[in-house]
Amino acid sequence: MTASSASTSETGTASAPPAVLEVRDLSVHFRQGRGHPPLRAVDGVSFAVRAGETVGLVGESGSGKSTIGRAVLGLNPVTEGRISFAGDDITRAAPRVRRRLSSRLQVVFQDPYSSLNPARTIGQTLAEPLLVHEKSGRAETAERVAAMLRRVGMPADAADRYPGQFSGGQRQRIAIARALMLSPQLVICDEPVSALDLSIQAQVMNLLAELQDELALSYLFIAHDLPVVRHLSHRVLVLYRGQVLESGDAGAVYDRPAHPYTQALLAAAPEPDPAAQRARRASRAAAKAEPGPPSPTGCVFAHRCPQVADRCRTERPELRVLAPEPAPRAVACHLVDELP
Amino acid sequence: MGMDNAKKTRQGLARRVLRRPAAVIAVAWLVLLVAATTAAPLFTSYGALEQDLGNVLEGPSADHLLGTDVLGRDLLSRLLFGGRSTLVAVAEALAVFLVIGVTLGLLAGYRGGWVDWLVTRGADLMFALPGIVIVLVVLSVFPGNLHAAMITFGILGAPGLIRILRAQTLTIREELFVAAAKVAGLTHGQILRRHVLPRMASIIIVQGALFAAIVVTIQAGLGFLGLGAQPPEPSWGGLVADASQSIDRAPWMLVPAGVPMVLTVVALGLLGDAIRDAAIENWAVSRSSSAQPGGRPAERIPAQRAAADDAVAAPAPDALLSVRDLTIEIGGLRVVDGVSLDVAPGETVGLVGESGCGKSVTSLGILGLIPGGGRITGGRVVFDGVDVAGAPEAMARIRGTGIAYVSQEPMVALDPTYAVGRQLAEAVRTHRRCDRKGAHARALELLDLVHIPDPAAVARRYLHQLSGGMAQRVAIALALAGEPRLLIADEPTTALDVTVQAEILGLLREIQERTGMAVLLVTHDWGVVADLCRRAVVMYAGQVVEQADVDGMFAHPLHPYTGGLMAANPHHAVHGEALPTIPGTVPAPYEWPSGCRFAARCDRATEECAAAPVPLSLPVPGRSTRCIHVGSLLQEGGLR
Amino acid sequence: MAILRLVVRRLLSSLPLLFIVSAFTFVLVSLVPGDPARTIVGQHATEEQYENVRAQLGLDESLPVQYWNWLEGVVRGDLGASLFSGEPVTAMLNNRLPVSLSLIIAATVVSGIAGVALGVLSARRGGALVRTVDVLALLGLAVPAFWLALVLIAFFAVQFRWLPVTGYVPLGEDPVEWARSLVLPVVSMSLSAVAIIAKQTRDSVLDTMTKDFIRVMEANGFRDRSILYRHILRNAALPVVTVLGVVMVSLLAGTVFVETVFAMPGLGGVTQQATVQHDIPVIQGAVLYITVVVVVVNLLVDLAYGRLDPRVRA
């Protein structure tokens, strides 16, 4: 389960194992009403997720990370680009294709309160995926539900109860159970632990890691919390305003951030160690507060960037691959060679 | 499996409705009415048209239970036979109302897009019309045709139902469980049937009952205006018209003419209310039953006072705020249990814990503003030497000037209907004597103090025109208006992005340096504690479990919960290894054991831990912990 | 300036309502079996006389042309003449409009003040008053204005003779009698209106009281009176204003019944008579007048909303 197994290039050359999920130049634009230009929620994003791998999408609100996940799931329309799953193009898959796909592609959402129908028992909710795919008998369904509940650390008798009777952490376990009912290959985890308390968050993160090992799952792990993404992901993409500003091996990006935005993001997260935090505060060159509007043609981060140069405001930097580390590091910054 | 359970809940709803006496009476009246009108000859021996000119305008008697009209006709039989046209009218209008309302409401809400636009526009247009006037136009074209009138009225009533169902469907459609069902591959039909319609059932029934009630009065109204059944055919409205003709001679007639109609509508209304309440109860029951299995009254839990800790029980003399043994109950349930903490002038203290530990309620309790009808049942809140816990007036005086407050969600923390500047000016004028101009000038100063660029422009803006970070700066400015000596900040950065959080934390530190204000920071985030606080108070299950200076606590936590919580933070995690966890969950207030409340989740727990309440001890000067194993913790030099 | 733009925009967007309602009425009326021209000339007229009247009324034209002609008349202020009295419809309705407006405005003021006061009081005090509002709401639904009006007449006019049984005295003639003639009609119309407004006010005040910003203001020492009157009431007012608009429209509809009971010469009464008599031009005119009143009411609601809520203003 090391990152090095997922090596070679982003594009997935012939020698590499086939990607479970491959996203090419994905753009999702939303109309914003008359007189406004469309919101470029996702703007030319490419990445791949291989078997057994976790790819993290990190960014603040408005970065487009959740929109990417929803586009992969077919919950958001795609404006441009191509999404393929196990080699098949699913960018604009017909409902019938989607239905078949649902046994292999699943999701865990952020809010465990909204993601379970309060009026249906846990058993009914967990049996739902089976409705579509395998017409199994009542006894067999109940058995599978019970087994899955036990697997995620819930008592089997939870099946007869309603979501209102469970805490947030327990509900998130149930949501994970629902996602795994049909043994999927890829699970989109959209902020699966950010609504949870610290002690529960750790439990759920461990559960996700165990299940990945056991079932050879791939995760697309979406979160705003860098340490959380760092802990679970092999590779990460750092997103800002719908664009990838940096991508690479999770540890490398975290330990040696190359893009000024990644640096700012890491510097802003306070460290749970008073002495270290004091030192960090003293050295931090903060991103500019309350910036003006971003420049329409240049780098999306230019208006907040402490290192901004003139060309950043006029010319959008391409995502360039740096020296091949265990996983290739790519950075979208004109100044990447001049930065520390 | 799905079908069975759906049936079960539906039966459950009917049973819950019929448990209410008002609903039983309403149903009984409606059943009686339907039976008596459809089988009218069984209930009365007179025909509706049978005249008896010898007995006109009589009051009630044994022969004529409700009396007679101007032609000596029996009013009971006219009422019963007349009720038939009412039933038919209700059935017709209701059918049209439901078919159109449910279909278009669900369609518009679920499909969205242009369908929604079209349906909503059409519904809005029709909703704006006075329905009865359109019905009159129809009746002028089809004279006396009540069927046409009632179908029209059903169509005109449908927009109300469409709007409600559309809004509900839109809400449900956005719920994540619908997204999950889509991902699971369910068809639209399955999603509508399993997730959307069941949630609508009670709304549809309630709206149907209300509409039926309106139809009863409208149908009678048309009869009264002479536009319904033509005399001598009986109708409820016709009875009222007859009564109005002899109002000076026999006012009694108004009673049989109107009261049954009023009762019928009341019955429909009560039934609607009962169904709505029962549907809500379904939720409430499942919530509270989950919240309180075998709910234990708060009285039985002994107050876990720091045993023989007189030093702790007395307020610290040099503290700005000194909370002692604060106990708060909400709904009879103790949620904060003997909390003591101090904040010195200019000091920043972190109040740390997970959700449900009572940290937010404690902070609001200090201000005397406990949500959910809760109250302080014990302890002292000494601010600047004055105990304000039992003194609402003293408490009110220190709010804003002594202690100010910043809440978690900046986007709902300001009044959306007033410009930012006006709210700030109001806060300024609340706390100091000055004119409008002076208040406005001070408001701009405050905005400048929290580093709002171009304060004059921002002062004219409204909440919805601000970003989250800006709104939190304004909320801080509002709290600073009274030049408070202590700021209680309840998770002030939790709703914000991490880069914005860093700015707000920096701002708080800067303001403190400039004004010497103390801060009580409620948070669950160890990073924020490390960044801003000098001391920290850790809460668990309504109690303080550890209190220490930040450096000491991070280096050597002296309570297993503190140590476990710090270790669970992924910040220090080793990639590829499991995170250290604390098993189980925080117990709810009714589950608190009498012994150590953390024992069930603690790897150091011994029998002794569960035996008796654990007092706070002071193992090291300036530190306290609620653990009997503190000796071994100290020896190990902390947990990590 | 922004207000003016809002007014113009709202007026333009209400044009479709006027068109649709008038066109709908027109089409519906064209379905009338029988022929107004035949009604006017009577059974013994010659075919030539009948054709003349038909041409006079424009009935020999196609339906769209007839509608166009009618619209042209509307612009000129000519809505034709009553088939019964021969009186010009415009003049007839202009005479009757003030009666209905007096009723609606008086009932709105009465029920608005009483309903808001009751709603705020019950939200603040709680307890029995909360139930009172619920009972009132049920009664408002159940007791139709025309029956309540008769009961009131039986007591206050027939039994005690404190107030006139029926009729309407114009304001210009005798203000005191005008007011006395309005008391019973307004009271009988207001019951359900008070109930609806009180319930909405109570619910939205209770809802606003739980909002975060109210707690923040309390915590930062804002005065209780200011929190209630400036902040809670203003925020709670938004849904109440919407309901007030709906109530005014339903009061307008209620004039049909109440004006009939009290024999008042208003728009509602005239609509009822015209319906009974199949007096088509009068019905068309009345519907047009009533729709215009609805448009004005909705405009007022929008303006009030714009004043109260900055989010609408943008």
PDB file of N, CA, C and O in Angstrom, chain B residues 337-354:
ATOM      1  N   ASP B 337     -22.216  20.159  34.376  1.00  0.00           N
ATOM      2  CA  ASP B 337     -22.249  19.570  35.703  1.00  0.00           C
ATOM      3  C   ASP B 337     -21.054  20.032  36.538  1.00  0.00           C
ATOM      4  O   ASP B 337     -19.978  19.457  36.466  1.00  0.00           O
ATOM      5  N   GLY B 338     -21.276  21.109  37.268  1.00  0.00           N
ATOM      6  CA  GLY B 338     -20.250  21.563  38.186  1.00  0.00           C
ATOM      7  C   GLY B 338     -18.969  22.046  37.530  1.00  0.00           C
ATOM      8  O   GLY B 338     -17.879  21.655  37.922  1.00  0.00           O
ATOM      9  N   VAL B 339     -19.110  22.909  36.551  1.00  0.00           N
ATOM     10  CA  VAL B 339     -17.928  23.401  35.834  1.00  0.00           C
ATOM     11  C   VAL B 339     -17.324  24.599  36.557  1.00  0.00           C
ATOM     12  O   VAL B 339     -18.040  25.527  36.941  1.00  0.00           O
ATOM     13  N   SER B 340     -16.018  24.569  36.746  1.00  0.00           N
ATOM     14  CA  SER B 340     -15.302  25.711  37.322  1.00  0.00           C
ATOM     15  C   SER B 340     -14.165  26.086  36.385  1.00  0.00           C
ATOM     16  O   SER B 340     -13.453  25.204  35.907  1.00  0.00           O
ATOM     17  N   LEU B 341     -14.036  27.361  36.132  1.00  0.00           N
ATOM     18  CA  LEU B 341     -12.882  27.819  35.344  1.00  0.00           C
ATOM     19  C   LEU B 341     -12.633  29.297  35.621  1.00  0.00           C
ATOM     20  O   LEU B 341     -13.528  30.008  36.075  1.00  0.00           O
ATOM     21  N   ASP B 342     -11.417  29.745  35.361  1.00  0.00           N
ATOM     22  CA  ASP B 342     -11.044  31.143  35.576  1.00  0.00           C
ATOM     23  C   ASP B 342     -10.458  31.732  34.307  1.00  0.00           C
ATOM     24  O   ASP B 342      -9.789  31.029  33.558  1.00  0.00           O
ATOM     25  N   VAL B 343     -10.717  33.006  34.107  1.00  0.00           N
ATOM     26  CA  VAL B 343     -10.031  33.736  33.044  1.00  0.00           C
ATOM     27  C   VAL B 343      -9.455  34.987  33.676  1.00  0.00           C
ATOM     28  O   VAL B 343     -10.193  35.798  34.259  1.00  0.00           O
ATOM     29  N   ALA B 344      -8.152  35.139  33.591  1.00  0.00           N
ATOM     30  CA  ALA B 344      -7.502  36.324  34.150  1.00  0.00           C
ATOM     31  C   ALA B 344      -7.608  37.475  33.151  1.00  0.00           C
ATOM     32  O   ALA B 344      -7.811  37.237  31.955  1.00  0.00           O
ATOM     33  N   PRO B 345      -7.443  38.716  33.614  1.00  0.00           N
ATOM     34  CA  PRO B 345      -7.501  39.847  32.676  1.00  0.00           C
ATOM     35  C   PRO B 345      -6.479  39.669  31.560  1.00  0.00           C
ATOM     36  O   PRO B 345      -5.327  39.328  31.829  1.00  0.00           O
ATOM     37  N   GLY B 346      -6.912  39.845  30.327  1.00  0.00           N
ATOM     38  CA  GLY B 346      -6.010  39.781  29.187  1.00  0.00           C
ATOM     39  C   GLY B 346      -5.608  38.386  28.761  1.00  0.00           C
ATOM     40  O   GLY B 346      -4.900  38.213  27.775  1.00  0.00           O
ATOM     41  N   GLU B 347      -6.085  37.386  29.468  1.00  0.00           N
ATOM     42  CA  GLU B 347      -5.669  36.020  29.187  1.00  0.00           C
ATOM     43  C   GLU B 347      -6.551  35.385  28.107  1.00  0.00           C
ATOM     44  O   GLU B 347      -7.710  35.750  27.949  1.00  0.00           O
ATOM     45  N   THR B 348      -5.993  34.423  27.371  1.00  0.00           N
ATOM     46  CA  THR B 348      -6.808  33.658  26.441  1.00  0.00           C
ATOM     47  C   THR B 348      -6.892  32.220  26.931  1.00  0.00           C
ATOM     48  O   THR B 348      -5.866  31.557  27.106  1.00  0.00           O
ATOM     49  N   VAL B 349      -8.124  31.786  27.168  1.00  0.00           N
ATOM     50  CA  VAL B 349      -8.328  30.437  27.677  1.00  0.00           C
ATOM     51  C   VAL B 349      -9.120  29.650  26.644  1.00  0.00           C
ATOM     52  O   VAL B 349     -10.140  30.133  26.141  1.00  0.00           O
ATOM     53  N   GLY B 350      -8.671  28.467  26.318  1.00  0.00           N
ATOM     54  CA  GLY B 350      -9.403  27.607  25.398  1.00  0.00           C
ATOM     55  C   GLY B 350     -10.337  26.695  26.162  1.00  0.00           C
ATOM     56  O   GLY B 350      -9.946  26.110  27.174  1.00  0.00           O
ATOM     57  N   LEU B 351     -11.562  26.589  25.704  1.00  0.00           N
ATOM     58  CA  LEU B 351     -12.510  25.643  26.285  1.00  0.00           C
ATOM     59  C   LEU B 351     -12.682  24.558  25.223  1.00  0.00           C
ATOM     60  O   LEU B 351     -13.295  24.785  24.185  1.00  0.00           O
ATOM     61  N   VAL B 352     -12.083  23.396  25.462  1.00  0.00           N
ATOM     62  CA  VAL B 352     -11.911  22.400  24.410  1.00  0.00           C
ATOM     63  C   VAL B 352     -12.786  21.181  24.674  1.00  0.00           C
ATOM     64  O   VAL B 352     -12.957  20.768  25.830  1.00  0.00           O
ATOM     65  N   GLY B 353     -13.295  20.580  23.619  1.00  0.00           N
ATOM     66  CA  GLY B 353     -14.047  19.339  23.764  1.00  0.00           C
ATOM     67  C   GLY B 353     -14.777  19.010  22.483  1.00  0.00           C
ATOM     68  O   GLY B 353     -14.808  19.801  21.545  1.00  0.00           O
ATOM     69  N   GLU B 354     -15.336  17.802  22.448  1.00  0.00           N
ATOM     70  CA  GLU B 354     -16.081  17.385  21.271  1.00  0.00           C
ATOM     71  C   GLU B 354     -17.532  17.818  21.407  1.00  0.00           C
ATOM     72  O   GLU B 354     -17.957  18.274  22.474  1.00  0.00           O
TER      73      GLU B 354
END
